Structure formats: C-alpha cells, structure tokens
Coordinates of C-alpha atoms and ligand atoms in Angstrom, one line a residue:
M1 CA -40.7 -27.0 -11.3
D2 CA -39.3 -24.0 -9.4
E3 CA -35.8 -23.2 -10.6
F4 CA -33.3 -22.0 -8.0
Y5 CA -31.2 -18.9 -8.6
Q6 CA -28.6 -17.9 -6.1
E7 CA -28.6 -14.2 -5.0
G8 CA -25.2 -12.6 -5.3
P9 CA -23.5 -10.5 -2.7
A10 CA -24.4 -6.8 -2.5
L11 CA -22.6 -3.6 -1.3
K12 CA -24.0 -0.9 0.9
N13 CA -22.6 2.5 1.9
Q14 CA -19.0 1.5 2.6
Y15 CA -18.4 3.9 5.4
E16 CA -21.8 3.5 7.1
A17 CA -21.4 -0.3 7.0
D18 CA -17.8 -0.3 8.3
F19 CA -18.1 -0.3 12.1
L20 CA -14.4 -1.0 12.6
L21 CA -13.4 2.1 10.6
R22 CA -16.0 4.2 12.4
H23 CA -14.9 3.0 15.9
Y24 CA -11.3 3.4 15.0
L25 CA -11.7 7.0 13.9
R26 CA -13.4 7.7 17.3
F27 CA -10.5 5.9 19.0
R28 CA -7.8 7.9 17.3
L29 CA -9.3 11.3 16.6
P30 CA -10.7 14.1 18.9
A31 CA -14.5 14.3 18.6
D32 CA -14.5 17.6 16.8
V33 CA -12.2 16.1 14.0
V34 CA -14.6 13.2 13.7
G35 CA -17.5 15.6 13.4
E36 CA -15.6 17.6 10.7
I37 CA -14.6 14.7 8.5
E38 CA -17.4 12.2 8.9
P39 CA -20.0 13.8 6.6
G40 CA -17.5 13.6 3.7
L41 CA -16.7 10.0 4.5
L42 CA -20.3 9.1 4.7
S43 CA -21.1 10.6 1.3
F44 CA -18.0 9.1 -0.2
G45 CA -19.0 5.7 1.2
D46 CA -22.1 6.0 -1.0
R47 CA -20.2 7.2 -4.1
V48 CA -17.8 4.3 -4.0
V49 CA -20.6 1.8 -4.5
G50 CA -22.4 4.1 -7.0
D51 CA -20.8 6.3 -9.7
V52 CA -17.2 5.5 -8.7
L53 CA -17.7 1.8 -8.9
A54 CA -19.4 2.2 -12.3
M55 CA -16.4 4.1 -13.6
A56 CA -14.1 1.3 -12.3
L57 CA -16.1 -1.4 -14.0
E58 CA -16.0 0.5 -17.2
A59 CA -12.3 0.9 -16.9
E60 CA -11.9 -2.8 -16.3
A61 CA -14.1 -3.6 -19.3
S62 CA -12.1 -1.3 -21.6
P63 CA -8.4 -1.8 -20.7
P64 CA -5.9 0.7 -22.0
R65 CA -4.5 0.5 -25.5
H66 CA -1.1 1.6 -26.8
V67 CA -1.4 3.4 -30.2
P68 CA 2.3 3.8 -31.4
F69 CA 1.7 5.7 -34.7
D70 CA -0.9 8.0 -36.1
P71 CA -2.6 7.0 -39.5
W72 CA 0.2 8.8 -41.4
G73 CA 3.1 7.0 -39.7
R74 CA 4.1 9.6 -37.1
R75 CA 5.2 8.2 -33.8
I76 CA 2.6 9.3 -31.2
D77 CA 2.7 6.7 -28.5
S78 CA -0.8 7.5 -27.4
I79 CA -2.2 5.4 -24.6
E80 CA -6.0 5.3 -24.9
V81 CA -7.9 4.9 -21.7
S82 CA -11.6 4.5 -21.1
P83 CA -13.9 7.4 -20.0
G84 CA -14.2 5.4 -16.7
W85 CA -10.5 5.8 -16.1
D86 CA -10.7 9.5 -16.8
G87 CA -13.6 9.7 -14.5
L88 CA -11.6 8.1 -11.7
N89 CA -9.0 10.9 -12.2
R90 CA -11.7 13.5 -11.9
V91 CA -13.1 11.9 -8.7
S92 CA -9.6 11.8 -7.2
A93 CA -9.2 15.5 -7.6
E94 CA -12.8 16.4 -6.5
E95 CA -12.5 14.3 -3.4
G96 CA -9.1 15.6 -2.6
L97 CA -7.6 12.1 -2.4
V98 CA -4.1 13.5 -2.6
A99 CA -4.9 17.1 -1.6
I100 CA -6.1 16.3 1.9
G101 CA -2.6 15.0 2.9
Y102 CA -1.1 18.4 2.0
E103 CA -3.8 20.9 2.9
R104 CA -3.3 19.4 6.5
A105 CA -6.6 20.9 7.6
Q106 CA -6.7 18.4 10.4
G107 CA -3.0 18.8 11.3
A108 CA -1.3 15.5 12.1
Y109 CA -4.6 13.8 11.7
S110 CA -4.8 14.7 8.0
R111 CA -3.0 11.6 6.9
L112 CA -5.5 9.4 8.7
H113 CA -8.4 11.3 7.2
Q114 CA -6.9 11.1 3.7
L115 CA -6.0 7.4 4.0
A116 CA -9.4 6.5 5.3
K117 CA -10.8 8.0 2.1
L118 CA -8.3 6.0 0.1
Y119 CA -9.4 2.9 2.0
L120 CA -13.0 3.6 0.8
F121 CA -11.8 4.4 -2.8
H122 CA -9.3 1.7 -3.6
P123 CA -11.6 -1.4 -3.9
S124 CA -13.9 0.6 -6.3
S125 CA -11.0 2.3 -8.2
A126 CA -9.7 -0.4 -10.6
L127 CA -6.3 0.4 -9.0
Y128 CA -6.5 4.2 -9.7
S129 CA -5.0 4.1 -6.2
C130 CA -1.7 3.2 -7.9
P131 CA -1.3 6.5 -9.8
L132 CA -2.4 8.3 -6.6
A133 CA 0.3 6.6 -4.6
M134 CA 3.0 7.8 -7.0
T135 CA 1.4 11.3 -7.2
D136 CA 1.4 11.6 -3.4
G137 CA 5.1 10.4 -3.3
A138 CA 6.1 13.0 -5.9
A139 CA 4.3 15.8 -4.1
R140 CA 6.2 14.9 -0.9
A141 CA 9.5 14.7 -2.7
I142 CA 9.0 18.1 -4.2
E143 CA 7.8 19.5 -0.9
L144 CA 11.0 18.3 0.7
H145 CA 13.6 18.8 -2.0
G146 CA 12.0 20.8 -4.8
D147 CA 13.0 24.4 -5.8
E148 CA 10.6 27.3 -5.8
E149 CA 9.5 26.8 -9.4
L150 CA 8.6 23.1 -8.8
R151 CA 6.8 24.0 -5.6
A152 CA 4.8 26.7 -7.3
G153 CA 4.1 24.6 -10.4
A154 CA 4.1 20.8 -10.2
F155 CA 3.4 20.6 -6.5
K156 CA 0.3 22.8 -6.8
N157 CA -0.9 20.7 -9.6
L158 CA -0.3 17.3 -7.9
T159 CA -2.2 18.5 -4.8
S160 CA -5.0 20.3 -6.6
R161 CA -8.7 19.6 -6.1
N162 CA -9.5 21.1 -9.5
P163 CA -9.9 18.3 -12.0
Q164 CA -8.7 20.7 -14.8
R165 CA -5.5 21.4 -12.9
F166 CA -4.9 18.1 -11.1
W167 CA -1.8 16.2 -12.3
T168 CA -0.8 12.6 -11.6
S169 CA 2.8 11.5 -11.5
G170 CA 4.7 8.4 -12.4
Q171 CA 7.5 7.0 -10.4
W172 CA 10.1 5.6 -12.9
M173 CA 12.6 3.6 -11.0
T174 CA 12.5 0.0 -12.2
E175 CA 14.9 -1.0 -15.0
R176 CA 15.5 -4.2 -16.9
A177 CA 18.6 -5.0 -14.7
G178 CA 16.5 -4.9 -11.5
G179 CA 13.4 -3.8 -9.8
S180 CA 14.8 -4.4 -6.4
D181 CA 18.5 -3.5 -6.9
V182 CA 17.9 0.2 -7.8
S183 CA 21.6 0.9 -7.3
G184 CA 22.2 -0.7 -10.7
T185 CA 20.2 2.0 -12.5
T186 CA 21.7 2.7 -16.0
T187 CA 19.7 5.7 -17.0
V188 CA 22.0 8.7 -17.4
A189 CA 21.5 12.4 -17.2
R190 CA 23.3 14.8 -19.4
M191 CA 23.3 18.6 -19.4
T192 CA 22.6 20.0 -22.9
D193 CA 22.1 23.7 -23.5
G194 CA 21.6 24.3 -19.8
E195 CA 18.9 21.6 -19.5
W196 CA 19.1 18.1 -18.1
R197 CA 18.1 15.3 -20.4
L198 CA 17.6 11.7 -19.5
Y199 CA 18.6 8.7 -21.6
G200 CA 17.8 5.1 -20.8
G201 CA 15.0 2.5 -20.4
K202 CA 12.5 2.1 -17.7
W203 CA 10.9 -1.4 -17.5
F204 CA 7.8 -0.9 -15.4
T205 CA 6.2 2.5 -15.5
S206 CA 2.7 2.6 -14.2
A207 CA 0.4 5.5 -15.2
P208 CA 2.4 6.5 -18.2
T209 CA -0.5 8.8 -19.1
S210 CA 0.6 11.1 -16.2
Q211 CA 1.8 14.6 -16.8
M212 CA 5.1 14.1 -15.0
A213 CA 7.3 11.5 -13.3
M214 CA 10.0 11.2 -10.7
A215 CA 13.0 9.2 -11.9
L216 CA 16.4 8.2 -10.7
A217 CA 19.3 8.7 -13.1
R218 CA 23.1 8.9 -12.9
I219 CA 24.6 12.1 -13.9
D220 CA 27.3 11.4 -16.5
G221 CA 30.5 10.5 -14.7
A222 CA 28.9 10.2 -11.2
A223 CA 29.9 7.3 -8.9
S224 CA 28.5 3.9 -9.4
G225 CA 26.0 2.4 -6.9
G226 CA 23.0 3.9 -5.1
K227 CA 24.8 7.0 -3.8
G228 CA 25.7 8.1 -7.3
L229 CA 22.1 8.4 -8.4
S230 CA 20.2 11.7 -8.5
M231 CA 16.5 12.4 -8.4
F232 CA 14.9 14.1 -11.4
C233 CA 11.4 15.4 -12.2
I234 CA 10.4 14.8 -15.7
E235 CA 7.7 17.0 -17.2
A236 CA 6.6 14.3 -19.6
R237 CA 4.4 16.2 -22.0
D238 CA 4.3 19.4 -24.0
R239 CA 1.3 21.9 -24.0
D240 CA -0.5 19.6 -26.5
G241 CA -0.1 16.5 -24.3
R242 CA 2.6 15.0 -26.5
L243 CA 5.4 13.1 -24.9
R244 CA 8.7 14.9 -24.8
G245 CA 11.8 12.7 -25.6
I246 CA 9.9 9.6 -24.4
E247 CA 8.9 6.6 -26.4
V248 CA 6.6 3.8 -25.3
D249 CA 7.8 0.4 -26.4
R250 CA 4.7 -1.5 -25.2
L251 CA 2.2 -1.9 -22.4
K252 CA 2.7 -4.8 -20.0
D253 CA 0.3 -7.8 -20.3
K254 CA -0.2 -8.2 -16.5
L255 CA -1.9 -10.9 -14.4
G256 CA -4.2 -8.4 -12.9
T257 CA -4.5 -4.6 -12.5
R258 CA -5.6 -4.6 -16.1
A259 CA -7.3 -1.3 -16.2
L260 CA -4.1 0.4 -15.1
P261 CA -1.6 1.1 -17.9
T262 CA 1.9 -0.1 -17.1
A263 CA 4.5 0.5 -19.9
E264 CA 8.0 -0.1 -21.0
I265 CA 9.4 3.2 -22.0
R266 CA 12.6 4.6 -23.5
L267 CA 13.9 7.9 -22.4
A268 CA 15.5 9.5 -25.5
G269 CA 16.6 12.8 -24.2
A270 CA 13.5 13.5 -22.0
P271 CA 13.9 17.0 -20.4
A272 CA 14.1 16.8 -16.7
R273 CA 14.8 19.0 -13.6
L274 CA 17.2 17.9 -10.9
V275 CA 15.5 17.7 -7.6
G276 CA 17.5 18.4 -4.4
G277 CA 20.9 18.7 -6.1
P278 CA 23.2 16.0 -7.5
G279 CA 23.6 12.6 -5.7
G280 CA 21.9 10.9 -2.8
G281 CA 19.0 9.9 -5.0
V282 CA 18.0 6.8 -3.1
L283 CA 18.0 8.6 0.2
K284 CA 15.9 11.4 -1.4
A285 CA 13.5 8.8 -2.8
A286 CA 13.0 7.2 0.6
P287 CA 10.0 9.4 1.5
I288 CA 8.4 8.5 -1.8
L289 CA 9.0 4.8 -1.0
K290 CA 7.5 5.3 2.4
I291 CA 4.3 6.9 1.1
A292 CA 3.9 4.4 -1.7
R293 CA 4.4 1.5 0.6
L294 CA 1.8 2.9 3.0
Y295 CA -0.6 3.3 0.1
N296 CA 0.1 -0.3 -0.8
S297 CA -0.7 -1.4 2.8
V298 CA -3.9 0.7 3.0
C299 CA -5.0 -0.6 -0.4
A300 CA -4.2 -4.3 0.5
T301 CA -6.2 -3.9 3.7
A302 CA -9.1 -2.3 1.8
H303 CA -8.9 -5.0 -0.8
F304 CA -9.1 -7.7 1.9
N305 CA -12.0 -5.8 3.5
R306 CA -14.0 -5.7 0.2
A307 CA -13.5 -9.4 -0.3
L308 CA -14.7 -10.0 3.3
V309 CA -17.7 -7.7 2.9
L310 CA -18.8 -9.7 -0.1
V311 CA -18.2 -13.1 1.4
K312 CA -20.0 -12.3 4.6
D313 CA -23.0 -11.0 2.8
Y314 CA -23.0 -14.1 0.6
A315 CA -22.7 -16.4 3.7
R316 CA -26.1 -15.1 4.9
K317 CA -27.8 -15.7 1.5
R318 CA -26.3 -19.0 0.5
R319 CA -27.9 -22.1 2.0
A320 CA -26.4 -25.6 2.1
F321 CA -27.1 -28.7 4.1
G322 CA -30.4 -27.1 5.3
R323 CA -29.2 -23.7 6.6
A324 CA -27.4 -20.6 5.6
I325 CA -23.7 -21.3 5.4
A326 CA -23.1 -18.4 7.9
E327 CA -24.7 -20.8 10.4
Q328 CA -22.4 -23.7 9.5
P329 CA -19.9 -23.8 12.4
L330 CA -16.8 -24.4 10.3
H331 CA -17.7 -21.7 7.8
L332 CA -18.3 -19.3 10.6
Q333 CA -15.0 -20.2 12.1
T334 CA -13.3 -19.6 8.8
L335 CA -14.9 -16.1 8.5
A336 CA -13.8 -15.3 12.1
Q337 CA -10.2 -16.3 11.3
L338 CA -10.3 -14.1 8.2
Q339 CA -11.7 -11.2 10.2
I340 CA -8.9 -11.5 12.8
E341 CA -6.3 -11.4 10.1
F342 CA -8.0 -8.5 8.4
E343 CA -8.2 -6.5 11.7
G344 CA -4.4 -7.1 12.2
C345 CA -3.8 -5.5 8.8
F346 CA -6.2 -2.6 9.6
H347 CA -4.4 -1.7 12.8
L348 CA -1.0 -1.8 11.2
A349 CA -1.9 0.2 8.2
F350 CA -3.8 2.9 10.0
H351 CA -1.2 3.2 12.9
M352 CA 1.4 3.8 10.2
A353 CA -0.9 6.5 8.7
C354 CA -1.0 8.2 12.1
L355 CA 2.8 8.1 12.5
L356 CA 3.3 9.5 9.0
G357 CA 0.9 12.4 9.8
K358 CA 2.9 13.2 12.9
E359 CA 6.2 13.1 11.1
E360 CA 5.1 15.3 8.3
T361 CA 3.8 18.0 10.7
G362 CA 6.8 17.9 12.9
E363 CA 4.9 16.4 15.8
A364 CA 6.6 13.0 15.9
T365 CA 9.1 12.4 18.7
A366 CA 12.5 10.9 17.8
E367 CA 11.3 7.6 19.2
E368 CA 8.2 7.7 17.0
A369 CA 10.3 8.5 13.9
A370 CA 12.5 5.5 14.7
V371 CA 9.5 3.2 15.1
S372 CA 8.0 4.6 11.9
R373 CA 11.3 3.8 10.0
L374 CA 11.3 0.2 11.3
L375 CA 7.5 -0.3 10.8
S376 CA 7.3 0.9 7.2
P377 CA 8.6 -2.2 5.5
I378 CA 7.0 -4.5 8.1
V379 CA 3.5 -3.0 7.6
K380 CA 3.8 -3.3 3.8
M381 CA 5.1 -6.9 3.8
W382 CA 2.5 -8.1 6.3
T383 CA -0.6 -6.5 4.8
A384 CA 0.4 -7.6 1.3
K385 CA 0.9 -11.2 2.2
Q386 CA -2.4 -11.3 4.2
A387 CA -4.4 -9.7 1.4
V388 CA -3.3 -12.5 -1.0
A389 CA -4.0 -15.3 1.5
G390 CA -7.2 -13.8 2.7
T391 CA -8.6 -13.1 -0.8
S392 CA -7.7 -16.6 -1.9
E393 CA -9.6 -18.0 1.1
V394 CA -12.6 -15.7 0.3
L395 CA -12.7 -17.1 -3.3
E396 CA -12.8 -20.6 -1.9
A397 CA -15.6 -19.6 0.5
F398 CA -17.7 -18.7 -2.6
G399 CA -17.2 -22.2 -4.0
G400 CA -17.5 -22.4 -7.8
A401 CA -18.7 -18.8 -8.0
G402 CA -15.3 -17.6 -6.8
Y403 CA -13.8 -19.2 -9.9
V404 CA -16.1 -17.7 -12.5
E405 CA -15.1 -14.5 -14.2
D406 CA -18.5 -12.8 -14.5
T407 CA -18.9 -12.7 -10.7
G408 CA -15.9 -10.3 -10.6
L409 CA -14.4 -12.5 -7.9
P410 CA -11.4 -13.9 -9.7
R411 CA -10.2 -10.4 -10.5
L412 CA -9.9 -9.8 -6.7
L413 CA -7.3 -12.5 -6.4
R414 CA -5.4 -11.5 -9.6
D415 CA -5.3 -7.9 -8.3
A416 CA -4.3 -8.9 -4.8
Q417 CA -1.2 -10.6 -6.2
V418 CA 0.3 -7.2 -7.1
F419 CA 0.6 -6.1 -3.4
P420 CA 3.6 -8.2 -2.4
I421 CA 5.4 -7.2 -5.7
W422 CA 4.5 -3.5 -6.1
E423 CA 6.9 -1.3 -4.1
G424 CA 9.2 -4.1 -3.0
T425 CA 8.8 -7.9 -2.5
T426 CA 8.5 -9.5 0.9
N427 CA 12.2 -10.5 0.9
V428 CA 13.5 -7.0 -0.1
L429 CA 11.4 -5.5 2.6
A430 CA 12.6 -8.0 5.2
L431 CA 16.2 -7.0 4.3
D432 CA 15.1 -3.3 4.7
V433 CA 14.0 -4.3 8.2
L434 CA 17.6 -5.4 8.9
R435 CA 18.8 -2.0 7.5
A436 CA 16.4 -0.2 9.8
L437 CA 17.5 -2.2 12.8
A438 CA 21.1 -1.4 12.2
K439 CA 20.3 2.3 12.5
D440 CA 18.9 4.8 15.0
S441 CA 18.3 2.3 17.9
S442 CA 15.0 1.5 16.2
F443 CA 14.4 -1.8 18.1
E444 CA 14.9 -0.1 21.4
A445 CA 12.3 2.5 20.4
F446 CA 10.0 -0.2 19.1
A447 CA 10.3 -2.2 22.3
R448 CA 9.5 0.8 24.5
D449 CA 6.5 1.7 22.3
V450 CA 5.1 -1.9 22.6
E451 CA 5.9 -1.9 26.4
R452 CA 4.1 1.4 26.9
R453 CA 1.0 0.1 25.1
L454 CA 1.1 -3.2 27.1
G455 CA 1.6 -1.3 30.4
A456 CA -1.6 0.6 29.7
V457 CA -3.7 -2.6 29.5
T458 CA -5.7 -2.6 32.7
V459 CA -8.7 -4.7 31.7
E460 CA -8.2 -7.8 33.8
S461 CA -9.3 -10.3 31.2
L462 CA -6.6 -9.1 28.8
G463 CA -3.7 -9.3 31.4
G464 CA -2.6 -12.8 30.3
D465 CA -2.6 -11.7 26.7
A466 CA -0.4 -8.7 27.4
G467 CA 1.9 -11.1 29.2
R468 CA 2.2 -13.3 26.1
V469 CA 3.1 -10.3 24.0
R470 CA 5.7 -9.2 26.5
A471 CA 7.2 -12.7 26.4
A472 CA 7.3 -12.6 22.5
L473 CA 8.9 -9.2 22.6
S474 CA 11.7 -10.4 25.0
K475 CA 12.2 -13.5 22.7
V476 CA 12.8 -11.1 19.8
A477 CA 15.1 -8.9 22.0
G478 CA 17.1 -12.0 23.0
Y479 CA 17.4 -13.0 19.3
L480 CA 18.7 -9.5 18.3
K481 CA 21.2 -9.5 21.1
K482 CA 22.9 -12.5 19.5
A483 CA 22.2 -11.7 15.9
D484 CA 24.3 -9.5 13.7
P485 CA 21.8 -6.9 12.5
K486 CA 24.1 -5.7 9.8
G487 CA 22.9 -8.6 7.6
T488 CA 25.3 -11.5 7.5
D489 CA 24.1 -14.4 5.4
F490 CA 22.6 -16.0 8.5
S491 CA 20.7 -13.0 9.6
Q492 CA 19.5 -12.4 6.1
A493 CA 18.1 -16.0 5.9
A494 CA 16.2 -15.4 9.1
A495 CA 15.0 -11.9 8.2
R496 CA 11.5 -12.8 7.1
Q497 CA 10.7 -14.6 10.3
L498 CA 12.2 -11.7 12.3
A499 CA 10.1 -9.2 10.4
F500 CA 6.9 -11.3 10.8
S501 CA 7.7 -11.6 14.5
L502 CA 8.1 -7.9 14.9
G503 CA 4.9 -7.4 12.9
Q504 CA 2.8 -9.8 15.0
V505 CA 4.1 -8.4 18.3
F506 CA 3.2 -4.9 17.2
I507 CA -0.3 -5.9 15.9
A508 CA -1.0 -7.7 19.2
S509 CA -0.1 -4.6 21.1
L510 CA -2.3 -2.4 18.9
M511 CA -5.2 -4.8 19.2
L512 CA -4.9 -4.8 23.0
E513 CA -4.8 -1.0 23.1
F514 CA -7.9 -0.8 20.9
A515 CA -9.7 -3.6 22.9
Q516 CA -8.9 -1.7 26.1
W517 CA -10.5 1.5 24.6
C518 CA -13.5 -0.5 23.4
V519 CA -14.1 -2.2 26.7
G520 CA -13.9 1.2 28.5
R521 CA -16.6 2.6 26.3
K522 CA -18.7 -0.5 25.9
Q523 CA -18.1 -0.4 22.2
R524 CA -17.3 -3.2 19.7
P525 CA -17.3 -6.2 22.1
S526 CA -15.6 -8.3 19.4
A527 CA -12.3 -6.2 19.8
E528 CA -11.5 -8.0 23.0
E529 CA -12.0 -11.5 21.5
V530 CA -10.1 -10.6 18.3
A531 CA -7.1 -9.4 20.4
R532 CA -7.2 -12.5 22.6
R533 CA -7.3 -14.9 19.6
F534 CA -4.5 -13.0 17.9
C535 CA -2.3 -13.1 21.0
A536 CA -2.9 -16.9 21.4
R537 CA -0.8 -17.7 18.3
E538 CA 3.0 -18.1 18.2
L539 CA 3.8 -14.4 18.0
A540 CA 7.5 -14.7 17.4
P541 CA 8.3 -17.7 15.2
L542 CA 12.0 -16.9 14.8
I543 CA 14.6 -19.1 13.3
Q544 CA 18.3 -19.1 14.1
P545 CA 20.3 -20.4 11.2
D546 CA 23.9 -21.5 11.6
E547 CA 26.2 -23.3 9.3
A548 CA 24.5 -26.7 9.8
Y549 CA 21.1 -25.1 9.2
R550 CA 22.4 -23.4 6.0
S551 CA 23.7 -26.6 4.5
A552 CA 20.5 -28.4 5.4
T553 CA 18.6 -25.6 3.6
E554 CA 20.7 -26.2 0.5
R555 CA 20.0 -30.0 0.7
I556 CA 16.2 -29.2 1.0
V557 CA 16.3 -26.9 -2.0
W558 CA 18.6 -28.9 -4.3
G559 CA 17.9 -32.4 -3.0
V560 CA 21.5 -33.4 -2.9
Ligands
LIG601 C1 0.0 -0.9 -8.7 C2 0.2 -1.9 -9.8 C3 1.6 -1.9 -10.3 C4 1.7 -2.8 -11.5 C5 2.8 -3.6 -11.7 C6 4.0 -3.2 -10.9 C7 5.0 -4.4 -10.8 C8 6.1 -4.0 -9.9 C9 7.2 -3.4 -10.6 C10 8.2 -2.9 -9.6 O1 9.3 -3.0 -10.0 S1 7.8 -2.1 -8.2 C11 9.3 -1.5 -7.6 C12 9.9 -2.5 -6.7 N1 11.2 -2.0 -6.2 C13 11.3 -1.4 -5.0 O2 10.4 -1.1 -4.3 C14 12.7 -1.0 -4.6 C15 13.2 -2.1 -3.7 N2 14.6 -1.8 -3.3 C16 14.7 -1.2 -2.1 O3 13.8 -0.9 -1.4 C17 16.2 -1.0 -1.7 O4 16.3 -1.3 -0.4 C18 16.6 0.5 -1.9 C19 16.5 0.9 -3.4 C20 15.7 1.5 -1.1 C21 18.0 0.6 -1.4 O5 19.0 0.6 -2.3 P1 20.5 0.8 -2.1 O6 21.1 1.4 -3.3 O7 21.1 -0.5 -1.6 O8 20.6 1.9 -1.0 P2 21.3 1.9 0.4 O9 22.8 2.2 0.1 O10 21.0 0.8 1.3 O11 20.7 3.2 1.0 C22 21.0 4.5 0.6 C23 20.5 5.5 1.7 O12 19.1 5.4 1.7 C24 21.0 5.0 3.0 O13 21.1 6.2 3.8 P3 22.5 6.8 4.3 O14 23.2 7.1 3.0 O15 22.2 7.9 5.1 O16 23.2 5.6 5.0 C25 19.8 4.2 3.6 O17 19.8 4.2 5.0 C26 18.6 5.0 3.0 N3 17.5 4.1 2.9 C27 17.4 3.0 2.1 N4 16.1 2.5 2.2 C28 15.4 3.3 3.0 C29 16.3 4.4 3.4 N5 15.9 5.4 4.3 C30 14.6 5.3 4.7 N6 13.8 4.3 4.4 C31 14.1 3.3 3.5 N7 13.3 2.4 3.2

C-alpha cells in the first residue's frame, strides 16, 4: 500500500519572490536608486534562505545560557550564545544592516533601503533584529546628542560594516516598577571621581551581550517624573569583555524570542557617560523610541509576510476534498483576506520608513514631521496587532501541522506575540496618539496629507473608494472637534478606536495611491482590488464614551 507523505512549505529567494516589495521600491524610488540597491537585495534574498536561516535555526536550537560564576567561584555573569547567534552579528555588520541608515548613500531613501534589508533579514534572524533596533536607536541618539568622543568612538562602532569593529547596544529603560511608566525610573546616577556611575535595577534588558547600552537614570537630587531623568551611555565591558559594575541576576524565560537573551540586571556602579546634558531624558530618548518602534513595525510586517509565504506555498501542495486547498473557495478567500491585511501593514511600515529618511536628512517639511510624529505610534500598534492575528490565522490554515513544534510553525506565533509588547503596548501607544494630537496641529497635517493623496486618485474605478475614505476622515475630524485631545478619561477610553480609525484611513489612502500608480503602469493588477476591499470596511469605528457609557463599561467588566 502506498503511504502518503505531505510535502512541507518551501522558501525561495525572498527578494526575487516578493513582487509587492519589488513594485513598491519602483513606486517610491528613482530608477537609478533601484538599479543601485537591487543587486544587494537580490543576493541578500538568497542569503536569508541559505546561510542566514541556518544560523537562526542553530541559535533557536541552542538558546543562550547564563553562567553566573567561574569554576573557582568568581562572579563572571557570562552569557553564552551559540555560534549561530554570533554569525548573525557578523552578517548584520557585513550587510550594513545598521550602517546603511547612517552612510546615507541614497540620501533620504537610505532608510527605505536599509529597512527593506531588515524586512528580508528579520524572519530568518531568530530576532537578531531586536539588538539591531536598539543599536540603531543608540546610534541616532549619539548622532543627535553625543559629544565628540562618543561620535568618534561608540557611534563609529555601532555603524561599522567591519564585524571586528561592529558593536551592538542595549536599551535599558524598563524597571520593575513599570515598563510603560518610564517616569518612575529609580536608577540613580552619581558622580564619583569625575565619572558618572549608575545604581539600580533594570528588569528587561535584551541583548545583554552588547558592548554598550543607552539607559535612563535620575541624577542624585534631580526632580521626580520623566523630566528629571537623564540619558546615559554605558560602556558595559572592559577590554577583556568583562562587565563593568553590572551583575546579571538571571535570563528571562520567555514565551518566544528564545534565541534572544533578555536579562534582569543590577547596575552596581556601572560607569556611564551623560548624553546631551542633564535632564530631558524622555525627550532625548524619543528618537530612539521612534526608530525602535519602526523596527518593530517592519519586523512585524516581515514576520506576517513569512507566515503568508509559507501558507500560500503549502496551499498549492496540500490536497483535501479532491483538490488543492488553494482551489477551495473558502480557503482562497481566507488567504486573500490575510494578504489584504498584510499589504496594509506593508504600506504603513514602509511609508514610515520614507518619512524617517526625510526627517533625518532634513528633507521633511514641517507638515511631514507632524504626520510622522502622529503616525509613529499608530504604525507600530497596527502592524503588531495584525501580525499576531495574521500569524494565528496562518497556523490554523496549516491545520494540525500548525500546532506541531518540529514544523517550526508554532514558533511563529510565539514570536509574533512580542510585537504588541516590545516598545510599548497597544494602549500605551494609543495614549501616545492623544499626546501627539494635542501638539503641533498634527491632525490638520494628517488630514491634508490624506486629502492630497485622495485628490490625486484619477482612476475612475477608484473614485467611490476615495469618497469613502474622505467620509471616514471627516467622521474622525468631527469626533476630534468635540473630543478633548488632552486625554480626559473619556477620550482615553476611546483612544484605541481613534488610533485604529486614523490608521485605517491612512492605509486606505496609501493603498489608493499605490493602486493608482500600478494601474498607470499596468503593474500589479491586484493592488486595485486590495485597495477596494480595504476601503469597503468600516474605516472609522469610533466610540464616544460619556458618563453612562463609562458606568455601563464598569458593569460589563465587573458584572455588578
Ligand atoms: C524583541 C524582543 C524583546 C523581548 C522581550 C521584551 C518585553 C518587553 C519589555 C519592555 O518593557 S519594552 C518597553 C516598553 N515600554 C515603552 O516602550 C515605553 C512606553 N512608554 C511611553 O512610550 C511613554 O509614553 C513615554 C515614556 C515616552 C512618556 O513618558 P512620560 O514620562 O509620561 O513623558 P512625557 O512627560 O509625556 O513626555 C516628555 C517629553 O517627551 C514631552 O516633550 P515636552 O517636554 O517638549 O513636552 C513629550 O512630548 C515627549 N515625548 C513623549 N513621547 C514622545 C515624545 N516625543 C516624541 N515622540 C514620542 N513618542
């Protein structure tokens, strides 16, 4: 009797096979820039399904280990990682995964180039993308606020393509009292013999094998709250790689991201350098947060993409009820729905990459800067949520195989769950949207940006869709006229829905702009249909809580 064996999903060159990315780069970039960067993307597209993926699998199979003491009882706090993890560090330097953003060889387009590479790297990186996010943020903080010595030393190392010179950085903000409420930071900085030293505990420190870290601390005697915090750069190791004034209590036992070491550490007089003078630490850390949140979004989108690539390949191989499941109407419909959600994430994340590139090269208008401030939390919260929901749906579409560890699929879902937590939860980001709305006329800039994009839609078949987006935009404008953006309890309760509405309106406008470009060039016919189906949903599902709504909410939660 013939036995049946199911063929598993396979991966091809991840740039060559990615028509959305290839079309998008042509949509956003001048032809000469595409010509300049495409060979590198093409060869990296091969690497990420070859040696890079092999390194990631090795790192996943040999998670990091904390060795607190040497055989003779000396405290060493060594964190042992696999050769695969070290290999991913080498690849990151060689491929310029941080460097590209600072060499700026493509001017304002450099961020798009760099983050397109990150997008290829992340799903084959066992979350090495996380140390890179923090490294990039640290480089930007030093570029903006660092003194000459930091710029000539740490900055050059963080942005080096030489694996021997390349440094990664941690970002040590979270403490036991709160990951979200950074203003409660209890780490203190004291000047001893002309040098700053930090004392306190950091509760989540990813990549503790890094050579340095950016940290917030309160200079002894400084004001309480966020404004009293200062930003410091800790050079964590001596010449022999030993930690300086830092003890590792333990590594976290996490749901996912298991190849990535995340530690609880104790700062026991760690020598540090003050960055950008005393105070204003949260404000100085904002560019770090912006970069890390964008990494989160690009990685969430890339993660969603990898899950989709696998499930689509599988759908063509797996047969049930007499035909490939790709031909089963309901399965096909499910895949299409996932593709639409994924494309929404893609547009948001890469639009944000374009805005960041413009801001960092001084090419962003004041209006673009205001849009970027408002979009930053929206993009992160939206892509993270969609990555979890989409990955869960993908596992289901694999049936039992999606629930079995040796397929590698369950890891996708475990790892996806970090996106809405890492760099701020959905609710914290929704509240940041209120903070952004209260400043810089950011909604007016946002609305003009969306209007301009809608106004440029001349393809007749998309006219009705543009009208729907316009209606949703004016619904949001009407809501904001009545709401108190400063964040009363009522507007806070409605903040998620408001942020999601802004996100969907923006995605819809980006999709229409892209569809218009595709129609004009007879490229990617699916773009028009994707935009149309996205625009057909309730784009602005706002709520308007009042006192009666609030007490009803209490009754729902507590059942009284
Ligand atoms: C990869 C795998 C990882 C593995 C496991 C990881 C598990 C996750 C562990 C974690 O803990 S991740 C970290 C999660 N935490 C965060 O991301 C922080 C979330 N909190 C925030 O984002 C707060 O909103 C923030 C700390 C930024 C604000 O705190 P405050 O002290 O209430 O600041 P405030 O007074 O609102 O703002 C101070 C200044 O910064 C203001 O400027 P002005 O002084 O000029 O008025 C703000 O406008 C400005 N600001 C705040 N947020 C900003 C910003 N500016 C630009 N962009 C922003 N986002």
